[in-house]
CSV table of C-alpha atoms in Angstrom, one decimal:
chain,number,residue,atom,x,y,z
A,1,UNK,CA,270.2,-153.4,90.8
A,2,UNK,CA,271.8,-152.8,94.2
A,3,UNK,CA,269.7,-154.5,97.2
A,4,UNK,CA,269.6,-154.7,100.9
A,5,UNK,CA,268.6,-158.2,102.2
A,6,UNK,CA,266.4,-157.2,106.4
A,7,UNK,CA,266.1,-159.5,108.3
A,8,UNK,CA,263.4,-159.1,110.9
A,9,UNK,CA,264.2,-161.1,114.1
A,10,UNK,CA,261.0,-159.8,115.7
A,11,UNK,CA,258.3,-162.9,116.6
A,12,UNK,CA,256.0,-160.4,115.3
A,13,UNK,CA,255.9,-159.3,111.8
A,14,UNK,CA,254.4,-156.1,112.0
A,15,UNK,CA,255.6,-154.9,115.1
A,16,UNK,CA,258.0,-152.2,116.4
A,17,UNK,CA,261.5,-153.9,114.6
A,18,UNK,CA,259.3,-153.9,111.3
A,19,UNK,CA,258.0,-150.3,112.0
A,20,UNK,CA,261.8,-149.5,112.0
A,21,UNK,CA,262.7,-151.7,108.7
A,22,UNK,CA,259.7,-150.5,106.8
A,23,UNK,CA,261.6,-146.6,107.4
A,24,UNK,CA,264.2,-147.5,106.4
A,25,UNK,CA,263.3,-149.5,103.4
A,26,UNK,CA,261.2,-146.2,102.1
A,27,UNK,CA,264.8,-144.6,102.1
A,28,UNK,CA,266.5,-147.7,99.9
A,29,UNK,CA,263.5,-147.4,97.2
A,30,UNK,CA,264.2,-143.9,97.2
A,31,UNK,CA,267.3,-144.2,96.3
A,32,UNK,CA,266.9,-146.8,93.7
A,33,UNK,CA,268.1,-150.1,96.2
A,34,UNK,CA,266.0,-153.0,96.5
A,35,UNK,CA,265.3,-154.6,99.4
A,36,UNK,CA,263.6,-158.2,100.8
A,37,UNK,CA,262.6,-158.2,104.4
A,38,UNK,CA,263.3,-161.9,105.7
A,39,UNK,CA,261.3,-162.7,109.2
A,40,UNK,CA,262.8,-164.8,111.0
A,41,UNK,CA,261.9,-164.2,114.4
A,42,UNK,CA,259.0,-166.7,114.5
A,43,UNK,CA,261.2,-169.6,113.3
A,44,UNK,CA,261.9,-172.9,115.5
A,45,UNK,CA,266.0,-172.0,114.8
A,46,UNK,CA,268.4,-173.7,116.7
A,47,UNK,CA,271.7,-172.9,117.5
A,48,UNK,CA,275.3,-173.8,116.2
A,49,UNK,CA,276.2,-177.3,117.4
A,50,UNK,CA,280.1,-176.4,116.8
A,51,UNK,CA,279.6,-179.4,114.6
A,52,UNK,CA,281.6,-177.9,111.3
A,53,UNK,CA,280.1,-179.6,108.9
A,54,UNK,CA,279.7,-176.6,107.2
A,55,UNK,CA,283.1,-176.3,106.2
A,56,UNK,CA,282.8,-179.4,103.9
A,57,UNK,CA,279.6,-179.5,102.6
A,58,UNK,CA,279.5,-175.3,102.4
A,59,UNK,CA,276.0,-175.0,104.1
A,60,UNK,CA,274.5,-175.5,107.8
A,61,UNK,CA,273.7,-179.4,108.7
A,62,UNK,CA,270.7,-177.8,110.0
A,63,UNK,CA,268.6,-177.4,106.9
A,64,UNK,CA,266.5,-174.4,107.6
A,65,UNK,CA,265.7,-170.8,107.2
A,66,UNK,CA,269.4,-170.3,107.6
A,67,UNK,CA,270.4,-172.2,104.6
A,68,UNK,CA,267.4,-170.7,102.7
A,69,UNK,CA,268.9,-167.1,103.3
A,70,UNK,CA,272.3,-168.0,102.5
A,71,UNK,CA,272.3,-167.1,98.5
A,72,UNK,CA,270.3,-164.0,99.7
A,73,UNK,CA,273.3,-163.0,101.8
A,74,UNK,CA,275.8,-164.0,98.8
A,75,UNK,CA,274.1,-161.9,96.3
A,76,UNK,CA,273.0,-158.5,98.3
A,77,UNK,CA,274.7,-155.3,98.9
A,78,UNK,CA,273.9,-154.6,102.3
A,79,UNK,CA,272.3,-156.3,105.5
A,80,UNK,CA,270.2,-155.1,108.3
A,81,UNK,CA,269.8,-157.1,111.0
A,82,UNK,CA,266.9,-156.0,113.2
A,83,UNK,CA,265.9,-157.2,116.8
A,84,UNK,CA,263.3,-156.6,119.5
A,85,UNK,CA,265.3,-156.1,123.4
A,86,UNK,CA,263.6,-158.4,126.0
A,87,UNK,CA,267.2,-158.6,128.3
A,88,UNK,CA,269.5,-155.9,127.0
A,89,UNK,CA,270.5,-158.1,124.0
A,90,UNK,CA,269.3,-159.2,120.5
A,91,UNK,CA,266.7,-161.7,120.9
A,92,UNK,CA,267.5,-165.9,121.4
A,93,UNK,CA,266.4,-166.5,117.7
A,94,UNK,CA,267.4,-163.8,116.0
A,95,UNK,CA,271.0,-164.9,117.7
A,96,UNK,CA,271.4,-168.0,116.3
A,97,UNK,CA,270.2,-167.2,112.9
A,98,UNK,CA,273.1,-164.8,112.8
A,99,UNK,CA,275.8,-167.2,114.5
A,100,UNK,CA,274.9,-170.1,111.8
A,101,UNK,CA,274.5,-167.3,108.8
A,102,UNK,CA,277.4,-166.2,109.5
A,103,UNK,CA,279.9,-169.3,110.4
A,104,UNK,CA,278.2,-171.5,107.4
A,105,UNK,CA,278.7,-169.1,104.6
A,106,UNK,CA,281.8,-169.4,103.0
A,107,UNK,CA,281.7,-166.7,100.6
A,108,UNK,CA,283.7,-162.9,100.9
A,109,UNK,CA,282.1,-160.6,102.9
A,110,UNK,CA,284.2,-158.0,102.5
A,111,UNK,CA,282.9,-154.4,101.5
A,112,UNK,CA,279.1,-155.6,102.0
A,113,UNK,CA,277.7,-152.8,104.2
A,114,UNK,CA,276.5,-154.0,107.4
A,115,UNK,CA,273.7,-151.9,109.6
A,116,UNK,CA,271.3,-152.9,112.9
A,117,UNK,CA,267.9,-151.7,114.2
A,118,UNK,CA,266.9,-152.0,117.8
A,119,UNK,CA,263.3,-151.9,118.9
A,120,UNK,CA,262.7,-151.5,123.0
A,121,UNK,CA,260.2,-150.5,125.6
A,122,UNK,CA,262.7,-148.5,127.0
A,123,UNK,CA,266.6,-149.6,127.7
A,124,UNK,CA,268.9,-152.5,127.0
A,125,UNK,CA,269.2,-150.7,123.4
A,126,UNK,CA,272.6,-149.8,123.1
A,127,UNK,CA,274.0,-153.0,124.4
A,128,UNK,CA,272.6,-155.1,122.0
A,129,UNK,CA,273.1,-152.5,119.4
A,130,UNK,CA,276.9,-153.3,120.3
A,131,UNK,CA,276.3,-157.3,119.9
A,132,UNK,CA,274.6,-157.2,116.4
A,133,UNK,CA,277.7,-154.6,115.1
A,134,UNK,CA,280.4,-157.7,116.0
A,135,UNK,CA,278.9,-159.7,113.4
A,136,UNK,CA,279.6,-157.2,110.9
A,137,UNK,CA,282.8,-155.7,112.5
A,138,UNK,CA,284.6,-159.6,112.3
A,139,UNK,CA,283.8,-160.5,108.6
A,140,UNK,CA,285.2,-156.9,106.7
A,141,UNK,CA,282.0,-155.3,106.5
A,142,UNK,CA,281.9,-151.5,107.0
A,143,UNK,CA,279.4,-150.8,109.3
A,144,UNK,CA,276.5,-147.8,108.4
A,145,UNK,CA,276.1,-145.4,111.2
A,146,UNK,CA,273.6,-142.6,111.8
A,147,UNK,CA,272.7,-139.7,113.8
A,148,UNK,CA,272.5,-141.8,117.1
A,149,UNK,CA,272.3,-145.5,118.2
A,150,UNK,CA,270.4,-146.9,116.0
A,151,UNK,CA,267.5,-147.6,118.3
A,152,UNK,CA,263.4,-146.6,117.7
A,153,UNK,CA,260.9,-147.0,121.1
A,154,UNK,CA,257.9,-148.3,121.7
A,155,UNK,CA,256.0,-151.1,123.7
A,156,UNK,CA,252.7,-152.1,121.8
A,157,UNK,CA,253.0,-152.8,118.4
A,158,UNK,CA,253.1,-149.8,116.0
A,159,UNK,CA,253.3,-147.5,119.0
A,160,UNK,CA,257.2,-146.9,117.6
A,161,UNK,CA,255.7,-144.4,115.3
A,162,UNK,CA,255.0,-142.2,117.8
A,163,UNK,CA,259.2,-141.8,118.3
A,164,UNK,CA,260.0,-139.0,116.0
A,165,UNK,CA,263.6,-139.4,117.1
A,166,UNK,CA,264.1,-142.9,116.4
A,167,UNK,CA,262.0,-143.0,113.0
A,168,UNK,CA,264.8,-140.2,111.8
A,169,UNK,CA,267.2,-142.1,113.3
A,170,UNK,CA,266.6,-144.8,110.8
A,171,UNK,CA,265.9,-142.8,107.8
A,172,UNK,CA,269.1,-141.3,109.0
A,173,UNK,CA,271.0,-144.6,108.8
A,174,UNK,CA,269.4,-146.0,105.5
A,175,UNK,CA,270.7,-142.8,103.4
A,176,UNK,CA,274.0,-143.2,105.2
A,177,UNK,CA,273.8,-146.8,104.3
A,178,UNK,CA,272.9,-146.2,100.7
A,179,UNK,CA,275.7,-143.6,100.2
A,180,UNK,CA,278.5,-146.3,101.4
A,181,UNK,CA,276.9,-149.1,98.8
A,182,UNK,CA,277.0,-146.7,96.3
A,183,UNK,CA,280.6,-145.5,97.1
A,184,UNK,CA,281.7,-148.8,97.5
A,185,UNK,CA,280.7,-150.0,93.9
A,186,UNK,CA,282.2,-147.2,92.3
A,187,UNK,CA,285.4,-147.9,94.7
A,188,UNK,CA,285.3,-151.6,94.0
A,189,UNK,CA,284.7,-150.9,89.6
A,190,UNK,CA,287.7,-148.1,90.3
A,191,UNK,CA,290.3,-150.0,92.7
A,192,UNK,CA,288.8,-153.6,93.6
A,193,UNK,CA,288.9,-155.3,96.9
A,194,UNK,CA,292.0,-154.9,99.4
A,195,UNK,CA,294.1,-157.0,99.2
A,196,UNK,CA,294.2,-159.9,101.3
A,197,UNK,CA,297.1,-161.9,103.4
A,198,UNK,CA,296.7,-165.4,103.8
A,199,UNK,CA,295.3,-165.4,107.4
A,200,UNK,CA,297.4,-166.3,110.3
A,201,UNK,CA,295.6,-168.2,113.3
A,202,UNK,CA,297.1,-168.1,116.5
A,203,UNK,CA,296.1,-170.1,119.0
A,204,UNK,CA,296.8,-169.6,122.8
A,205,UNK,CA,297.1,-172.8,124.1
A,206,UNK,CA,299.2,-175.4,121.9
């Protein structure tokens, strides 16, 4: 079965970025797509100490939620990563999560579908929107769009089910996202994976 790994980088776990998951997730059972929704926004996670240690022993030296979602990562379809906006970004923890997940793993990402969720008072939504896409847009994972930003409102918790808009907006998105897993499995059984060249580094100071 296909599935969709969420990861929830809200402190709360009920709170507007899960009112926003749980949408979407309605969609993927819908459609047949399992889903796991990992919270991670109230872990003690650290950031990357640029120690690259992962490159030899193929997980994070810091032995944590990060290394725990690792095989999750490997084996799913699809990944949302969802974050509340304090300062016009995605949150400190949900950050570093993301910056170790993504460093640490060795594995091919390619053709895994990649989507975000926002959750705001009011603005900062779109910019870091942009920042969560980068993660998707530099490891060859096509990311799932919808009918706007994918951003839902709201300050107390719940209260984003009052935004019509942005609840669409992520049922929106999850059928979008659903259609590319699908397409890309029967793409994949039909053609395989591109093709890739052996990757050329250039450096700019030598």
């Amino acid at each position: 079965m296909m599935k969709v790994l969420m990861i929830n980088g809200s402190p709360h776990s009920k709170g507007n970025t899960y009112v926003a998951l749980h949408e979407m997730e309605k969609i993927f059972l819908e459609e047949g797509i399992k889903t796991e929704i990992v919270q991670v926004g109230n872990k003690d996670i650290r950031g990357c100490a640029a120690c690259n240690s992962c490159a030899e022993k193929g997980k994070c030296v810091f032995n944590d939620i990060v290394n725990e979602t690792a095989p999750k990562f490997e084996e799913c379809d699809g990944l949302v990563a969802a974050s509340p906006v304090y300062y016009a970004s995605a949150n400190a923890t949900l950050s570093a999560f993301l910056d170790r997940l993504f460093y640490s793993t060795q594995f091919d990402k390619t053709m895994k579908v990649g989507a975000c969720a926002v959750a705001a008072r009011r603005g900062g939504l779109s910019a870091a929107f942009d920042q969560l896409n980068k993660y998707f847009t530099i490891t060859g994972m096509p990311v799932a769009s919808s009918q706007y930003w994918n951003g839902i409102h709201g300050r107390e918790p719940g209260e984003a089910r009052q935004d019509e808009e942005g609840l669409q907006t992520m049922r929106t998105l999850a059928k979008n996202m659903a259609f590319l897993i699908k397409s890309i499995a029967l793409g994949k059984e039909a053609y395989g994976l591109p093709e890739k060249e052996e990757f050329q580094q250039t450096n700019f100071i030598r």
